[in-house]
Amino acid sequence: MRMIAANGLRFCARIDGPAAGRAIVFANSLGTDHRVWDRLLPLLPKGLRILRYDMRGHGLSDAPEGDYWMGDLVGDAAALMEAAEMRGAVFVGLSVGGVVAQGLAAERPDLVSALVLSNTAPKIGTAEIWADRKRMVAEGGIAALADGVLQRWFSARWRAENPDDLALWRHMLLRTPIAGYMGCCAALAETDLRDSTAQLRQPALVLAGSADGSTPPDLVREMADSMAQARFELIRGPGHIPCVEAPEATERLISDFLRETEMP
């Protein structure tokens, strides 16, 4: 891990793989950090140049107070990629990370050659839902909503069979800076990328978990149907974070997509 100065903040990031390798960037979901990809990355093809980072307000990255805008999060990703000298990358985004991916692909097509959009949508929830989340966190901390979040993140079967792993992800969620969690809630409340996402021309792999309680499969499929070069894949079993609950199935789909989109 290292800190990278970008877009006026400091970000905790990891860059792995050979400098000449194909560039691939990973953006985490709300309430997690770059470790959300730990079970997936060792399964991917060798030789990739991988950038993963803690989103603004998450993990060890700076967590400024106040509301964030989706433009802030997109700008962070662009600045980090430029600092890492990554252009024409495959951008993999989970949940809010997938919203960032959509915004970045629209604004900076020079940086994004292809997309993996996991458990995400151009518009997630409503302004009222995110306002309620912010109120709950302001009054009772992230613990006030942790149980409901974990039920949406992971299937009932996985939660029952993996109590120790579930505790790990609960701890990660609870350790998310309150300013960062609330700031990203504000960004999601104001974001509707349906028009710009429908205009994207990059090839996209769109993934949904069959037990996802945050971005249900029908919502994810609707996004894929609106895009010119998107393929929708339903991963049966997992909830909102297939890269944790079903890393092998997730890897197979992503690795196939990487081969399909590799430049001749």
PDB file of C-alpha atoms in Angstrom:
ATOM      1  CA  MET A   1       0.000   0.000   0.000  1.00  0.00           C
ATOM      2  CA  ARG A   2       1.007   3.584  -0.504  1.00  0.00           C
ATOM      3  CA  MET A   3      -0.513   7.035  -0.379  1.00  0.00           C
ATOM      4  CA  ILE A   4      -1.027   8.830  -3.681  1.00  0.00           C
ATOM      5  CA  ALA A   5      -1.863  12.535  -3.832  1.00  0.00           C
ATOM      6  CA  ALA A   6      -4.682  13.090  -6.334  1.00  0.00           C
ATOM      7  CA  ASN A   7      -7.480  15.612  -6.833  1.00  0.00           C
ATOM      8  CA  GLY A   8      -6.485  17.524  -3.704  1.00  0.00           C
ATOM      9  CA  LEU A   9      -6.619  14.495  -1.367  1.00  0.00           C
ATOM     10  CA  ARG A  10      -4.447  11.560  -0.326  1.00  0.00           C
ATOM     11  CA  PHE A  11      -5.561   8.082  -1.323  1.00  0.00           C
ATOM     12  CA  CYS A  12      -4.486   4.712  -0.032  1.00  0.00           C
ATOM     13  CA  ALA A  13      -3.757   2.624  -3.112  1.00  0.00           C
ATOM     14  CA  ARG A  14      -2.014  -0.520  -4.292  1.00  0.00           C
ATOM     15  CA  ILE A  15      -0.419  -1.024  -7.683  1.00  0.00           C
ATOM     16  CA  ASP A  16       0.566  -4.598  -8.513  1.00  0.00           C
ATOM     17  CA  GLY A  17       1.866  -6.338 -11.595  1.00  0.00           C
ATOM     18  CA  PRO A  18       4.362  -5.495 -14.336  1.00  0.00           C
ATOM     19  CA  ALA A  19       4.542  -1.961 -15.676  1.00  0.00           C
ATOM     20  CA  ALA A  20       3.899  -3.241 -19.202  1.00  0.00           C
ATOM     21  CA  GLY A  21       0.877  -5.302 -18.180  1.00  0.00           C
ATOM     22  CA  ARG A  22      -2.677  -4.607 -19.260  1.00  0.00           C
ATOM     23  CA  ALA A  23      -4.134  -1.900 -17.005  1.00  0.00           C
ATOM     24  CA  ILE A  24      -7.112  -2.767 -14.810  1.00  0.00           C
ATOM     25  CA  VAL A  25      -8.565  -0.563 -12.065  1.00  0.00           C
ATOM     26  CA  PHE A  26     -10.808  -1.626  -9.186  1.00  0.00           C
ATOM     27  CA  ALA A  27     -13.151   0.712  -7.255  1.00  0.00           C
ATOM     28  CA  ASN A  28     -14.782  -0.448  -4.029  1.00  0.00           C
ATOM     29  CA  SER A  29     -18.344  -0.295  -2.743  1.00  0.00           C
ATOM     30  CA  LEU A  30     -19.858   1.869  -0.010  1.00  0.00           C
ATOM     31  CA  GLY A  31     -18.604   0.740   3.396  1.00  0.00           C
ATOM     32  CA  THR A  32     -15.661  -1.344   2.152  1.00  0.00           C
ATOM     33  CA  ASP A  33     -12.119  -0.582   0.975  1.00  0.00           C
ATOM     34  CA  HIS A  34      -9.603  -1.975  -1.513  1.00  0.00           C
ATOM     35  CA  ARG A  35      -9.490  -5.280   0.393  1.00  0.00           C
ATOM     36  CA  VAL A  36     -12.935  -6.156  -0.949  1.00  0.00           C
ATOM     37  CA  TRP A  37     -11.060  -7.525  -4.000  1.00  0.00           C
ATOM     38  CA  ASP A  38      -8.600  -9.697  -2.058  1.00  0.00           C
ATOM     39  CA  ARG A  39     -10.286 -13.032  -2.834  1.00  0.00           C
ATOM     40  CA  LEU A  40     -10.737 -12.247  -6.513  1.00  0.00           C
ATOM     41  CA  LEU A  41      -7.388 -10.860  -7.612  1.00  0.00           C
ATOM     42  CA  PRO A  42      -5.211 -13.982  -7.090  1.00  0.00           C
ATOM     43  CA  LEU A  43      -7.564 -15.868  -9.437  1.00  0.00           C
ATOM     44  CA  LEU A  44      -7.228 -13.445 -12.355  1.00  0.00           C
ATOM     45  CA  PRO A  45      -4.807 -13.972 -15.266  1.00  0.00           C
ATOM     46  CA  LYS A  46      -1.170 -13.228 -14.524  1.00  0.00           C
ATOM     47  CA  GLY A  47       0.618 -10.213 -15.931  1.00  0.00           C
ATOM     48  CA  LEU A  48      -2.057  -7.569 -15.303  1.00  0.00           C
ATOM     49  CA  ARG A  49      -1.135  -4.101 -14.069  1.00  0.00           C
ATOM     50  CA  ILE A  50      -3.658  -3.646 -11.229  1.00  0.00           C
ATOM     51  CA  LEU A  51      -4.594  -0.432  -9.442  1.00  0.00           C
ATOM     52  CA  ARG A  52      -6.984  -0.603  -6.520  1.00  0.00           C
ATOM     53  CA  TYR A  53      -7.666   2.150  -4.059  1.00  0.00           C
ATOM     54  CA  ASP A  54      -9.753   3.194  -1.081  1.00  0.00           C
ATOM     55  CA  MET A  55     -12.473   5.515  -2.313  1.00  0.00           C
ATOM     56  CA  ARG A  56     -12.644   9.008  -0.856  1.00  0.00           C
ATOM     57  CA  GLY A  57     -13.883   8.700   2.732  1.00  0.00           C
ATOM     58  CA  HIS A  58     -13.063   4.985   2.996  1.00  0.00           C
ATOM     59  CA  GLY A  59     -10.271   2.844   4.387  1.00  0.00           C
ATOM     60  CA  LEU A  60      -7.072   4.821   4.842  1.00  0.00           C
ATOM     61  CA  SER A  61      -7.847   7.510   2.264  1.00  0.00           C
ATOM     62  CA  ASP A  62      -8.691  11.059   3.307  1.00  0.00           C
ATOM     63  CA  ALA A  63     -12.264  11.534   4.508  1.00  0.00           C
ATOM     64  CA  PRO A  64     -13.223  15.201   4.138  1.00  0.00           C
ATOM     65  CA  GLU A  65     -16.299  16.435   5.970  1.00  0.00           C
ATOM     66  CA  GLY A  66     -19.461  17.446   4.143  1.00  0.00           C
ATOM     67  CA  ASP A  67     -21.400  16.147   1.161  1.00  0.00           C
ATOM     68  CA  TYR A  68     -19.546  14.618  -1.762  1.00  0.00           C
ATOM     69  CA  TRP A  69     -20.613  14.865  -5.397  1.00  0.00           C
ATOM     70  CA  MET A  70     -20.306  12.060  -7.903  1.00  0.00           C
ATOM     71  CA  GLY A  71     -18.092  14.408  -9.902  1.00  0.00           C
ATOM     72  CA  ASP A  72     -15.678  14.365  -6.949  1.00  0.00           C
ATOM     73  CA  LEU A  73     -15.505  10.572  -6.969  1.00  0.00           C
ATOM     74  CA  VAL A  74     -15.076  10.442 -10.754  1.00  0.00           C
ATOM     75  CA  GLY A  75     -12.388  13.112 -10.564  1.00  0.00           C
ATOM     76  CA  ASP A  76     -10.579  11.109  -7.877  1.00  0.00           C
ATOM     77  CA  ALA A  77     -10.470   8.033 -10.108  1.00  0.00           C
ATOM     78  CA  ALA A  78      -9.241  10.017 -13.101  1.00  0.00           C
ATOM     79  CA  ALA A  79      -6.490  11.713 -11.087  1.00  0.00           C
ATOM     80  CA  LEU A  80      -5.340   8.407  -9.586  1.00  0.00           C
ATOM     81  CA  MET A  81      -5.162   6.769 -13.008  1.00  0.00           C
ATOM     82  CA  GLU A  82      -3.163   9.671 -14.373  1.00  0.00           C
ATOM     83  CA  ALA A  83      -0.803   9.515 -11.395  1.00  0.00           C
ATOM     84  CA  ALA A  84      -0.353   5.801 -12.059  1.00  0.00           C
ATOM     85  CA  GLU A  85       0.091   6.460 -15.808  1.00  0.00           C
ATOM     86  CA  MET A  86      -2.839   4.224 -16.693  1.00  0.00           C
ATOM     87  CA  ARG A  87      -4.855   4.931 -19.818  1.00  0.00           C
ATOM     88  CA  GLY A  88      -7.129   2.694 -21.826  1.00  0.00           C
ATOM     89  CA  ALA A  89      -7.755   0.586 -18.728  1.00  0.00           C
ATOM     90  CA  VAL A  90     -10.462  -1.903 -17.920  1.00  0.00           C
ATOM     91  CA  PHE A  91     -12.346  -0.309 -15.023  1.00  0.00           C
ATOM     92  CA  VAL A  92     -14.041  -2.656 -12.556  1.00  0.00           C
ATOM     93  CA  GLY A  93     -16.518  -0.987 -10.213  1.00  0.00           C
ATOM     94  CA  LEU A  94     -18.647  -2.499  -7.456  1.00  0.00           C
ATOM     95  CA  SER A  95     -21.860  -0.705  -6.395  1.00  0.00           C
ATOM     96  CA  VAL A  96     -20.918   2.984  -5.961  1.00  0.00           C
ATOM     97  CA  GLY A  97     -17.602   2.041  -7.583  1.00  0.00           C
ATOM     98  CA  GLY A  98     -19.626   0.983 -10.595  1.00  0.00           C
ATOM     99  CA  VAL A  99     -21.362   4.365 -10.670  1.00  0.00           C
ATOM    100  CA  VAL A 100     -17.913   5.958 -10.663  1.00  0.00           C
ATOM    101  CA  ALA A 101     -16.954   3.658 -13.545  1.00  0.00           C
ATOM    102  CA  GLN A 102     -19.952   4.785 -15.594  1.00  0.00           C
ATOM    103  CA  GLY A 103     -19.246   8.463 -14.967  1.00  0.00           C
ATOM    104  CA  LEU A 104     -15.552   8.092 -15.759  1.00  0.00           C
ATOM    105  CA  ALA A 105     -16.207   6.167 -18.979  1.00  0.00           C
ATOM    106  CA  ALA A 106     -18.520   8.957 -20.147  1.00  0.00           C
ATOM    107  CA  GLU A 107     -16.250  11.844 -19.180  1.00  0.00           C
ATOM    108  CA  ARG A 108     -12.833  10.320 -19.904  1.00  0.00           C
ATOM    109  CA  PRO A 109     -13.085   7.632 -22.588  1.00  0.00           C
ATOM    110  CA  ASP A 110      -9.340   7.976 -23.050  1.00  0.00           C
ATOM    111  CA  LEU A 111      -8.882   6.393 -19.628  1.00  0.00           C
ATOM    112  CA  VAL A 112     -11.454   3.594 -19.930  1.00  0.00           C
ATOM    113  CA  SER A 113     -11.401   1.036 -22.750  1.00  0.00           C
ATOM    114  CA  ALA A 114     -13.826  -1.438 -21.186  1.00  0.00           C
ATOM    115  CA  LEU A 115     -16.009  -1.789 -18.099  1.00  0.00           C
ATOM    116  CA  VAL A 116     -16.956  -4.414 -15.560  1.00  0.00           C
ATOM    117  CA  LEU A 117     -20.012  -3.105 -13.725  1.00  0.00           C
ATOM    118  CA  SER A 118     -20.773  -5.277 -10.723  1.00  0.00           C
ATOM    119  CA  ASN A 119     -23.983  -4.916  -8.726  1.00  0.00           C
ATOM    120  CA  THR A 120     -24.579  -1.343  -9.702  1.00  0.00           C
ATOM    121  CA  ALA A 121     -26.872   0.937 -11.700  1.00  0.00           C
ATOM    122  CA  PRO A 122     -26.880   4.455 -13.138  1.00  0.00           C
ATOM    123  CA  LYS A 123     -29.227   5.462 -10.321  1.00  0.00           C
ATOM    124  CA  ILE A 124     -29.209   3.577  -7.019  1.00  0.00           C
ATOM    125  CA  GLY A 125     -32.018   4.206  -4.567  1.00  0.00           C
ATOM    126  CA  THR A 126     -33.773   7.521  -4.043  1.00  0.00           C
ATOM    127  CA  ALA A 127     -32.866  10.811  -2.427  1.00  0.00           C
ATOM    128  CA  GLU A 128     -35.182   9.902   0.450  1.00  0.00           C
ATOM    129  CA  ILE A 129     -33.471   6.555   1.063  1.00  0.00           C
ATOM    130  CA  TRP A 130     -30.034   8.154   1.206  1.00  0.00           C
ATOM    131  CA  ALA A 131     -31.293  10.978   3.431  1.00  0.00           C
ATOM    132  CA  ASP A 132     -32.616   8.355   5.847  1.00  0.00           C
ATOM    133  CA  ARG A 133     -29.241   6.586   5.789  1.00  0.00           C
ATOM    134  CA  LYS A 134     -27.450   9.823   6.602  1.00  0.00           C
ATOM    135  CA  ARG A 135     -29.871  10.568   9.438  1.00  0.00           C
ATOM    136  CA  MET A 136     -29.419   7.110  10.951  1.00  0.00           C
ATOM    137  CA  VAL A 137     -25.632   7.390  10.818  1.00  0.00           C
ATOM    138  CA  ALA A 138     -25.676  10.906  12.262  1.00  0.00           C
ATOM    139  CA  GLU A 139     -27.816   9.754  15.169  1.00  0.00           C
ATOM    140  CA  GLY A 140     -26.439   6.288  15.879  1.00  0.00           C
ATOM    141  CA  GLY A 141     -23.275   5.781  13.889  1.00  0.00           C
ATOM    142  CA  ILE A 142     -22.829   3.129  11.213  1.00  0.00           C
ATOM    143  CA  ALA A 143     -23.762   0.466  13.777  1.00  0.00           C
ATOM    144  CA  ALA A 144     -27.346   1.726  13.557  1.00  0.00           C
ATOM    145  CA  LEU A 145     -27.700   0.303  10.038  1.00  0.00           C
ATOM    146  CA  ALA A 146     -25.070  -2.457  10.014  1.00  0.00           C
ATOM    147  CA  ASP A 147     -27.458  -5.411  10.322  1.00  0.00           C
ATOM    148  CA  GLY A 148     -29.590  -4.282   7.379  1.00  0.00           C
ATOM    149  CA  VAL A 149     -26.545  -3.537   5.245  1.00  0.00           C
ATOM    150  CA  LEU A 150     -25.029  -6.976   5.845  1.00  0.00           C
ATOM    151  CA  GLN A 151     -28.320  -8.662   4.962  1.00  0.00           C
ATOM    152  CA  ARG A 152     -28.213  -6.924   1.592  1.00  0.00           C
ATOM    153  CA  TRP A 153     -24.510  -7.560   1.071  1.00  0.00           C
ATOM    154  CA  PHE A 154     -24.573 -11.330   1.597  1.00  0.00           C
ATOM    155  CA  SER A 155     -27.082 -14.107   1.059  1.00  0.00           C
ATOM    156  CA  ALA A 156     -28.785 -15.699   4.073  1.00  0.00           C
ATOM    157  CA  ARG A 157     -27.027 -19.000   3.400  1.00  0.00           C
ATOM    158  CA  TRP A 158     -23.568 -17.414   3.241  1.00  0.00           C
ATOM    159  CA  ARG A 159     -24.170 -15.468   6.445  1.00  0.00           C
ATOM    160  CA  ALA A 160     -25.230 -18.630   8.267  1.00  0.00           C
ATOM    161  CA  GLU A 161     -22.312 -20.708   6.995  1.00  0.00           C
ATOM    162  CA  ASN A 162     -19.566 -18.074   7.430  1.00  0.00           C
ATOM    163  CA  PRO A 163     -19.995 -16.344  10.813  1.00  0.00           C
ATOM    164  CA  ASP A 164     -16.305 -15.484  11.156  1.00  0.00           C
ATOM    165  CA  ASP A 165     -16.129 -13.958   7.682  1.00  0.00           C
ATOM    166  CA  LEU A 166     -19.343 -12.089   8.382  1.00  0.00           C
ATOM    167  CA  ALA A 167     -17.737 -10.591  11.490  1.00  0.00           C
ATOM    168  CA  LEU A 168     -14.782  -9.465   9.384  1.00  0.00           C
ATOM    169  CA  TRP A 169     -17.014  -7.565   6.960  1.00  0.00           C
ATOM    170  CA  ARG A 170     -19.041  -6.096   9.799  1.00  0.00           C
ATOM    171  CA  HIS A 171     -15.837  -4.753  11.317  1.00  0.00           C
ATOM    172  CA  MET A 172     -14.783  -3.230   8.004  1.00  0.00           C
ATOM    173  CA  LEU A 173     -18.182  -1.559   7.637  1.00  0.00           C
ATOM    174  CA  LEU A 174     -18.133  -0.203  11.195  1.00  0.00           C
ATOM    175  CA  ARG A 175     -14.628   1.201  10.738  1.00  0.00           C
ATOM    176  CA  THR A 176     -15.618   3.241   7.697  1.00  0.00           C
ATOM    177  CA  PRO A 177     -15.214   6.943   8.562  1.00  0.00           C
ATOM    178  CA  ILE A 178     -18.625   8.430   9.280  1.00  0.00           C
ATOM    179  CA  ALA A 179     -17.796  11.506   7.186  1.00  0.00           C
ATOM    180  CA  GLY A 180     -16.933   9.271   4.238  1.00  0.00           C
ATOM    181  CA  TYR A 181     -20.029   7.110   4.517  1.00  0.00           C
ATOM    182  CA  MET A 182     -22.339  10.104   4.773  1.00  0.00           C
ATOM    183  CA  GLY A 183     -20.481  11.962   2.032  1.00  0.00           C
ATOM    184  CA  CYS A 184     -20.913   9.072  -0.414  1.00  0.00           C
ATOM    185  CA  CYS A 185     -24.582   8.741   0.558  1.00  0.00           C
ATOM    186  CA  ALA A 186     -24.983  12.362  -0.520  1.00  0.00           C
ATOM    187  CA  ALA A 187     -23.230  11.627  -3.820  1.00  0.00           C
ATOM    188  CA  LEU A 188     -25.538   8.699  -4.542  1.00  0.00           C
ATOM    189  CA  ALA A 189     -28.621  10.724  -3.626  1.00  0.00           C
ATOM    190  CA  GLU A 190     -27.981  13.276  -6.377  1.00  0.00           C
ATOM    191  CA  THR A 191     -26.728  10.915  -9.083  1.00  0.00           C
ATOM    192  CA  ASP A 192     -28.717   9.775 -12.102  1.00  0.00           C
ATOM    193  CA  LEU A 193     -26.496   8.671 -14.986  1.00  0.00           C
ATOM    194  CA  ARG A 194     -29.136   6.884 -17.042  1.00  0.00           C
ATOM    195  CA  ASP A 195     -28.783   9.174 -20.045  1.00  0.00           C
ATOM    196  CA  SER A 196     -24.976   9.178 -20.190  1.00  0.00           C
ATOM    197  CA  THR A 197     -24.653   5.465 -19.427  1.00  0.00           C
ATOM    198  CA  ALA A 198     -27.016   4.651 -22.292  1.00  0.00           C
ATOM    199  CA  GLN A 199     -24.595   6.512 -24.588  1.00  0.00           C
ATOM    200  CA  LEU A 200     -21.499   4.544 -23.573  1.00  0.00           C
ATOM    201  CA  ARG A 201     -19.786   2.694 -26.389  1.00  0.00           C
ATOM    202  CA  GLN A 202     -17.138   0.769 -24.466  1.00  0.00           C
ATOM    203  CA  PRO A 203     -17.693  -2.981 -24.146  1.00  0.00           C
ATOM    204  CA  ALA A 204     -19.118  -3.798 -20.725  1.00  0.00           C
ATOM    205  CA  LEU A 205     -19.594  -6.882 -18.603  1.00  0.00           C
ATOM    206  CA  VAL A 206     -22.521  -6.303 -16.247  1.00  0.00           C
ATOM    207  CA  LEU A 207     -22.759  -8.580 -13.206  1.00  0.00           C
ATOM    208  CA  ALA A 208     -25.585  -9.130 -10.716  1.00  0.00           C
ATOM    209  CA  GLY A 209     -25.943 -11.405  -7.688  1.00  0.00           C
ATOM    210  CA  SER A 210     -29.206 -13.309  -7.551  1.00  0.00           C
ATOM    211  CA  ALA A 211     -29.666 -12.513  -3.828  1.00  0.00           C
ATOM    212  CA  ASP A 212     -28.627  -8.858  -4.033  1.00  0.00           C
ATOM    213  CA  GLY A 213     -30.817  -6.712  -1.793  1.00  0.00           C
ATOM    214  CA  SER A 214     -29.180  -3.412  -2.729  1.00  0.00           C
ATOM    215  CA  THR A 215     -29.163  -3.484  -6.538  1.00  0.00           C
ATOM    216  CA  PRO A 216     -31.612  -6.252  -7.499  1.00  0.00           C
ATOM    217  CA  PRO A 217     -30.859  -8.195 -10.701  1.00  0.00           C
ATOM    218  CA  ASP A 218     -33.719  -6.606 -12.647  1.00  0.00           C
ATOM    219  CA  LEU A 219     -32.296  -3.141 -11.965  1.00  0.00           C
ATOM    220  CA  VAL A 220     -28.825  -4.216 -13.088  1.00  0.00           C
ATOM    221  CA  ARG A 221     -30.213  -5.941 -16.170  1.00  0.00           C
ATOM    222  CA  GLU A 222     -32.109  -2.777 -17.118  1.00  0.00           C
ATOM    223  CA  MET A 223     -28.821  -0.870 -17.193  1.00  0.00           C
ATOM    224  CA  ALA A 224     -27.204  -3.517 -19.380  1.00  0.00           C
ATOM    225  CA  ASP A 225     -30.138  -3.459 -21.793  1.00  0.00           C
ATOM    226  CA  SER A 226     -29.719   0.298 -22.231  1.00  0.00           C
ATOM    227  CA  MET A 227     -26.065   0.022 -23.296  1.00  0.00           C
ATOM    228  CA  ALA A 228     -24.788  -0.619 -26.807  1.00  0.00           C
ATOM    229  CA  GLN A 229     -22.078  -3.175 -25.992  1.00  0.00           C
ATOM    230  CA  ALA A 230     -23.058  -4.657 -22.636  1.00  0.00           C
ATOM    231  CA  ARG A 231     -23.467  -8.311 -21.691  1.00  0.00           C
ATOM    232  CA  PHE A 232     -25.477  -9.148 -18.579  1.00  0.00           C
ATOM    233  CA  GLU A 233     -24.519 -12.117 -16.398  1.00  0.00           C
ATOM    234  CA  LEU A 234     -26.424 -13.298 -13.333  1.00  0.00           C
ATOM    235  CA  ILE A 235     -24.292 -15.006 -10.682  1.00  0.00           C
ATOM    236  CA  ARG A 236     -26.602 -17.363  -8.845  1.00  0.00           C
ATOM    237  CA  GLY A 237     -26.324 -17.429  -5.066  1.00  0.00           C
ATOM    238  CA  PRO A 238     -24.509 -14.311  -3.851  1.00  0.00           C
ATOM    239  CA  GLY A 239     -25.827 -10.991  -2.665  1.00  0.00           C
ATOM    240  CA  HIS A 240     -24.389  -7.543  -3.298  1.00  0.00           C
ATOM    241  CA  ILE A 241     -20.681  -8.476  -3.173  1.00  0.00           C
ATOM    242  CA  PRO A 242     -20.068 -11.484  -5.439  1.00  0.00           C
ATOM    243  CA  CYS A 243     -16.304 -10.924  -5.438  1.00  0.00           C
ATOM    244  CA  VAL A 244     -16.355 -11.952  -1.754  1.00  0.00           C
ATOM    245  CA  GLU A 245     -19.171 -14.504  -1.720  1.00  0.00           C
ATOM    246  CA  ALA A 246     -18.507 -16.134  -5.107  1.00  0.00           C
ATOM    247  CA  PRO A 247     -14.972 -15.148  -6.196  1.00  0.00           C
ATOM    248  CA  GLU A 248     -14.452 -18.134  -8.498  1.00  0.00           C
ATOM    249  CA  ALA A 249     -17.625 -17.513 -10.488  1.00  0.00           C
ATOM    250  CA  THR A 250     -16.840 -13.802 -10.635  1.00  0.00           C
ATOM    251  CA  GLU A 251     -13.301 -14.477 -11.816  1.00  0.00           C
ATOM    252  CA  ARG A 252     -14.410 -16.768 -14.628  1.00  0.00           C
ATOM    253  CA  LEU A 253     -16.688 -14.110 -16.058  1.00  0.00           C
ATOM    254  CA  ILE A 254     -14.129 -11.316 -15.730  1.00  0.00           C
ATOM    255  CA  SER A 255     -11.274 -13.404 -17.145  1.00  0.00           C
ATOM    256  CA  ASP A 256     -13.387 -14.388 -20.152  1.00  0.00           C
ATOM    257  CA  PHE A 257     -14.265 -10.727 -20.671  1.00  0.00           C
ATOM    258  CA  LEU A 258     -10.600  -9.711 -20.475  1.00  0.00           C
ATOM    259  CA  ARG A 259      -9.756 -12.231 -23.188  1.00  0.00           C
ATOM    260  CA  GLU A 260     -12.652 -11.066 -25.351  1.00  0.00           C
ATOM    261  CA  THR A 261     -11.607  -7.408 -25.128  1.00  0.00           C
ATOM    262  CA  GLU A 262      -7.863  -7.876 -25.432  1.00  0.00           C
ATOM    263  CA  MET A 263      -6.344  -5.853 -28.237  1.00  0.00           C
ATOM    264  CA  PRO A 264      -4.939  -8.007 -31.093  1.00  0.00           C
TER     265      PRO A 264
END
